[in-house]
Short mmCIF file of C-alpha atoms in Angstrom, two decimals:
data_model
loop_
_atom_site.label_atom_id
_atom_site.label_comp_id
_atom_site.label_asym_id
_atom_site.label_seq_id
_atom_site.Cartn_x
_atom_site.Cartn_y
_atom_site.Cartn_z
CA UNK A 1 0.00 0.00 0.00
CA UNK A 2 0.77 3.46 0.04
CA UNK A 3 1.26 4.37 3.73
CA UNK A 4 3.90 1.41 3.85
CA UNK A 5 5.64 2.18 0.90
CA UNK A 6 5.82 6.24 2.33
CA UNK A 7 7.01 5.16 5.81
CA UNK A 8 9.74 3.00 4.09
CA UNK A 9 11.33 6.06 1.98
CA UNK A 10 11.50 7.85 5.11
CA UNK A 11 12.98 5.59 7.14
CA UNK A 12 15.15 4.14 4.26
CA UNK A 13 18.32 6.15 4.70
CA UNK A 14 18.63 4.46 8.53
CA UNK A 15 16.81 1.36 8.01
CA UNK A 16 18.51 -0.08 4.54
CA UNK A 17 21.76 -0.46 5.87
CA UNK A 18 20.38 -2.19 9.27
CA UNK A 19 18.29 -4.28 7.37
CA UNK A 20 21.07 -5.51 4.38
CA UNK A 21 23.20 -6.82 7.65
CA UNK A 22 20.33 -8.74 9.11
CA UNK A 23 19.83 -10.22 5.29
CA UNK A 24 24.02 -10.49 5.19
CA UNK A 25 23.32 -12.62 8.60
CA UNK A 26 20.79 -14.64 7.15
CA UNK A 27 21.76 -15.77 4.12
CA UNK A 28 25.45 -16.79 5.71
CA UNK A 29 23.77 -19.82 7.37
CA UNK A 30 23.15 -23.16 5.89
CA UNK A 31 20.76 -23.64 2.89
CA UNK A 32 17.94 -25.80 3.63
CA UNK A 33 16.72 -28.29 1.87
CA UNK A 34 13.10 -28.91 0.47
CA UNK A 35 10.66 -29.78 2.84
CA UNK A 36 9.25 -33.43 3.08
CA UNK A 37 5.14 -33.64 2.80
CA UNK A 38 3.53 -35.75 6.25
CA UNK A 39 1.78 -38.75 4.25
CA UNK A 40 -1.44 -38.13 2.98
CA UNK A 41 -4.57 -39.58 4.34
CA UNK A 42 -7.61 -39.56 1.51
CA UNK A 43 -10.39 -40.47 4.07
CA UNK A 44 -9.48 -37.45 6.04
CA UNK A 45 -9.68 -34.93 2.69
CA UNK A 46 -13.05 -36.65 1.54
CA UNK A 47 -15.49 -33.80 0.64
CA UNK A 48 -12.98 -30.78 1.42
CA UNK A 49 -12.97 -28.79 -1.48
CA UNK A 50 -9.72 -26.50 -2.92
CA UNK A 51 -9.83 -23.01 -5.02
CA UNK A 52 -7.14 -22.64 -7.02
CA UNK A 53 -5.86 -19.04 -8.69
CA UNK A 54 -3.26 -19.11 -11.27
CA UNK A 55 -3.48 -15.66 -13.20
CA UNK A 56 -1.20 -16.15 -16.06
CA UNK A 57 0.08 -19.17 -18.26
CA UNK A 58 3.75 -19.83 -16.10
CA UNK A 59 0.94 -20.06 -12.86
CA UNK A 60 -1.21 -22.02 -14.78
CA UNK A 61 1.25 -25.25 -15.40
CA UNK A 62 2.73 -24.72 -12.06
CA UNK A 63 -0.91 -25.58 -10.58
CA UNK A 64 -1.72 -27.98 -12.70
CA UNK A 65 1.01 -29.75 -11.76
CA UNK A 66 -0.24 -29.16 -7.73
CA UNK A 67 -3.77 -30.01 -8.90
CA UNK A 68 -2.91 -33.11 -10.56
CA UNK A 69 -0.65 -34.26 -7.50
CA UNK A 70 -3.60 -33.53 -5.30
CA UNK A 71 -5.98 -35.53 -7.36
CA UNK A 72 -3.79 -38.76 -7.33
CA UNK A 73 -3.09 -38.47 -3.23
CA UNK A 74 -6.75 -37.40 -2.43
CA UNK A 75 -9.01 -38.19 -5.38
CA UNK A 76 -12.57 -36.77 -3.52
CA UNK A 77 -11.09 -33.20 -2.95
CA UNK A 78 -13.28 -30.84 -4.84
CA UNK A 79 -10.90 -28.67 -6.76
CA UNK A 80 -12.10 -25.56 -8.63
CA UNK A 81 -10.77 -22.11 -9.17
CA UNK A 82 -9.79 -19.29 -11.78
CA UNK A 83 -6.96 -20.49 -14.10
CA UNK A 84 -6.34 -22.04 -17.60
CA UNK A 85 -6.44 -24.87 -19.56
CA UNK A 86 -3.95 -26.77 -17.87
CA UNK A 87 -5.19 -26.44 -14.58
CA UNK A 88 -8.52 -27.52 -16.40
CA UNK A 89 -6.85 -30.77 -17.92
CA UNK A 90 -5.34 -31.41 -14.10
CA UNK A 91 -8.54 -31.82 -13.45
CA UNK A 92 -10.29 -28.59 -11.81
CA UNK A 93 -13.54 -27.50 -12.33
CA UNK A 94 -13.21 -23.72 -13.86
CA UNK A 95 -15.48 -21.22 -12.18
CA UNK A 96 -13.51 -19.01 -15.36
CA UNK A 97 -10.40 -18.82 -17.33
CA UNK A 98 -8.24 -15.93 -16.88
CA UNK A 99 -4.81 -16.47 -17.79
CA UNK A 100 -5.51 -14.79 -21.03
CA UNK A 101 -5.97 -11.79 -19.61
CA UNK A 102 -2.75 -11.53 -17.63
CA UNK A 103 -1.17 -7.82 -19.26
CA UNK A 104 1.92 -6.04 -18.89
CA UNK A 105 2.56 -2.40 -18.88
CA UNK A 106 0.78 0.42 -17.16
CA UNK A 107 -2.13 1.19 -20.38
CA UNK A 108 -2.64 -2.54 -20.41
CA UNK A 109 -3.11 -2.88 -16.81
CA UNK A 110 -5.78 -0.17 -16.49
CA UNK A 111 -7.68 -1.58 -19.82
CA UNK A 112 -8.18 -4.47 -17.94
CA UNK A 113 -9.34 -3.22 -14.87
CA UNK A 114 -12.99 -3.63 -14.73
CA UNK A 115 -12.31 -7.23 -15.78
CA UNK A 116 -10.12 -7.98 -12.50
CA UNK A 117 -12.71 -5.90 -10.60
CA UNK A 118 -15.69 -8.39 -11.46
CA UNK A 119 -13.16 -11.21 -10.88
CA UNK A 120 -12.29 -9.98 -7.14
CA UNK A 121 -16.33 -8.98 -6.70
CA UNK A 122 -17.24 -12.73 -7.69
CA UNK A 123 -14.87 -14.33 -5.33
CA UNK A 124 -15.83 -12.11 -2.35
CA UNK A 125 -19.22 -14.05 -3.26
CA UNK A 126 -17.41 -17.79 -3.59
CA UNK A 127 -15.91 -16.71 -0.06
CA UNK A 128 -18.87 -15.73 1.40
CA UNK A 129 -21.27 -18.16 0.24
CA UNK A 130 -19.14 -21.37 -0.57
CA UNK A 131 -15.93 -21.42 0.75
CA UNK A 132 -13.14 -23.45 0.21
CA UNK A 133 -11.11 -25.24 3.05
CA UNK A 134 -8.38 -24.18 1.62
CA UNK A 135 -7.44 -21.30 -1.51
CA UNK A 136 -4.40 -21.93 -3.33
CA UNK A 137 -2.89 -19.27 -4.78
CA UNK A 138 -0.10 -19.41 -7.57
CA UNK A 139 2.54 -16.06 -7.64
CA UNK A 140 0.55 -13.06 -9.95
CA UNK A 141 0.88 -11.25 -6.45
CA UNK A 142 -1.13 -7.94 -7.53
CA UNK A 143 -4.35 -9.93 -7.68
CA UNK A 144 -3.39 -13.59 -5.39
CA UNK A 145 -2.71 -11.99 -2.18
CA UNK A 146 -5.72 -9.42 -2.63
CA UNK A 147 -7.95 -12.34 -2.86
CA UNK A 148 -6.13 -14.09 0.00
CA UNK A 149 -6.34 -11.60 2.51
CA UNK A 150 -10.42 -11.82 1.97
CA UNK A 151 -10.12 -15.43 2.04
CA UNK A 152 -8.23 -15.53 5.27
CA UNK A 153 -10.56 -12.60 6.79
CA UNK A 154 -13.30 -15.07 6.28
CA UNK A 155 -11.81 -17.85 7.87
CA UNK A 156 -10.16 -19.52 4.74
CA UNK A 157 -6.99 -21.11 5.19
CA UNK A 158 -4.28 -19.63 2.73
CA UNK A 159 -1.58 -21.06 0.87
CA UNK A 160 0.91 -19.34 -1.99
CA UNK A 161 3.02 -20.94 -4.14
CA UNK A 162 6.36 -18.88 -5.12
CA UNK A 163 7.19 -16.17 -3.12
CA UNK A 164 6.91 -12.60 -4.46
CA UNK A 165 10.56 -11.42 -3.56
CA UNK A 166 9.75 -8.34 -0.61
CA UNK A 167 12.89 -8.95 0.52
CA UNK A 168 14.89 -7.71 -2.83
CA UNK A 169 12.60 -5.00 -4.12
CA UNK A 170 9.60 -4.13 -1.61
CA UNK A 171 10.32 -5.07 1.87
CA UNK A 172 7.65 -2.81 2.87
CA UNK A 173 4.89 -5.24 1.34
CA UNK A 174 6.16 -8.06 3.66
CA UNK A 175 3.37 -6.79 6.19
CA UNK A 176 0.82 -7.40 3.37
CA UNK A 177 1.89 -10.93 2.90
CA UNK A 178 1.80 -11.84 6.53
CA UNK A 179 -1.41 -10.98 6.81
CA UNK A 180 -2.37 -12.74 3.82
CA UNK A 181 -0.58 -15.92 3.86
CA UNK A 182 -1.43 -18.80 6.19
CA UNK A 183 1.72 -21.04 4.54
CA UNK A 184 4.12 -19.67 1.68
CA UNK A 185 5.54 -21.74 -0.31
CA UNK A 186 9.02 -20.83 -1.50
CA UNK A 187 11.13 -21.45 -4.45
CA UNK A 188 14.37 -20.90 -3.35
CA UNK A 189 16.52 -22.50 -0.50
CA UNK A 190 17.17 -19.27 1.64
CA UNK A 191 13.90 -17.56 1.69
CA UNK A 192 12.35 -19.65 4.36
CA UNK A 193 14.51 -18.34 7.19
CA UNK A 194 14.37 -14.07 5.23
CA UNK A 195 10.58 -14.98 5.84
CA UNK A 196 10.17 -16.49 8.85
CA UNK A 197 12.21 -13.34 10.46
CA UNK A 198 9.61 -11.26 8.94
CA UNK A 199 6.60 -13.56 10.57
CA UNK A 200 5.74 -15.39 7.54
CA UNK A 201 4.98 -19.23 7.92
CA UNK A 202 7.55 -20.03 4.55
CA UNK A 203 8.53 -23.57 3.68
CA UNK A 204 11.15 -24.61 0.79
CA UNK A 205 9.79 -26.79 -1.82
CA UNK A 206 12.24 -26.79 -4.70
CA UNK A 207 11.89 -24.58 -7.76
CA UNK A 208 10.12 -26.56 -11.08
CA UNK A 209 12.81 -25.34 -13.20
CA UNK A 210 15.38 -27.81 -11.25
CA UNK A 211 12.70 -30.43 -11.69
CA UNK A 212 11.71 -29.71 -15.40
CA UNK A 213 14.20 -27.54 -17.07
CA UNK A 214 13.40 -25.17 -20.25
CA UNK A 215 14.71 -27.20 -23.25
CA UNK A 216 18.03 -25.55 -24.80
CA UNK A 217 17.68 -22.56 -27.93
CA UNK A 218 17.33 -23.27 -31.03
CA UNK A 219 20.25 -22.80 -33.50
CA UNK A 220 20.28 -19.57 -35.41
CA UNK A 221 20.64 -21.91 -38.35
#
């Protein structure tokens, strides 16, 4: 917001240098390494339901990859959500697809507007009316940890999947995401402990790219 972001230019010329020596501290100990899952129990995640947001086509193969984990551990979870079509092939019921409207650039952004505005009006509603056990949400931070902090208002438990990086380029937003986030799930090995300093429940879960790397360049030729 805009009061944090104020406050933090103000205090910036004292706090910056206090706050790289913390990080300095931090990142000198020990990586750690991905978290193992407790075993799964299907009976006990009969009938719970799961609403998945993945805003652009990168979010949208990272949860269906979650989605279609979920459905071979727990095959009666109710999964549904705003996504794309491989969230949809994973398995999930679309409420609506949206990665196709994921924009760039300030004119884009504000062209769009009244489309993320219905969005964020319709899952108040969901929230409200239905609610999930649990709403997974998958990076696209401007719009995921909006809807989160509703969902977690309302008594929704809160998960996010890659980390928006406060801690390099908006540490005043870190607030924000504590307030949002019931469980973050991180990408890289050091941000569990930059997070948990901050308040945030963060565990390490390996980053896809290790798991399924992007295939070389083509030649030129």
């Amino acid at each position: 917001g805009v009061v944090p972001f104020v406050l933090h230019v103000l205090v910036a010329p004292v706090a910056t240098p206090i706050a790289r020596r913390r990080l300095r501290r931090l990142l000198a100990e020990p990586a750690e390494g991905p978290e193992t899952p407790p075993p799964v129990d299907p009976a006990a995640w009969a009938g719970k339901s799961l609403f998945v947001v993945a805003g652009e086509p990168s979010g949208d193969r990272l949860a269906a990859r979650v989605v279609g984990e979920i459905r071979r551990q727990a095959p009666d979870v109710r999964i549904r959500g705003y996504a794309g079509p491989a969230v949809a092939a994973a398995g999930a019921v679309l409420d609506r697809s949206i990665v196709e409207h994921a924009v760039v650039g300030f004119t884009a952004v504000v062209a769009t507007l009244p489309t993320w505005w219905r969005l964020c009006a319709e899952a108040l509603a969901i929230f409200r009316e239905d609610p999930p056990d649990v709403l997974l949400t998958i990076d696209f931070p401007g719009l995921n940890l909006r809807l989160a902090r509703w969902a977690r208002r309302a008594g929704i438990r809160t998960v996010h999947l890659v980390a928006p990086q406060t801690w390099a380029w908006a540490p005043w937003r870190t607030g924000r995401l504590r307030r949002a986030v019931s469980l973050l799930l991180v990408t890289f090995p050091f941000e569990p402990r930059v997070f948990r300093a901050a308040g945030v429940h963060a565990a390490y879960v390996g980053h896809p790219l290790f798991e399924a790397p992007l295939p070389p360049p083509s030649s030129p030729d």
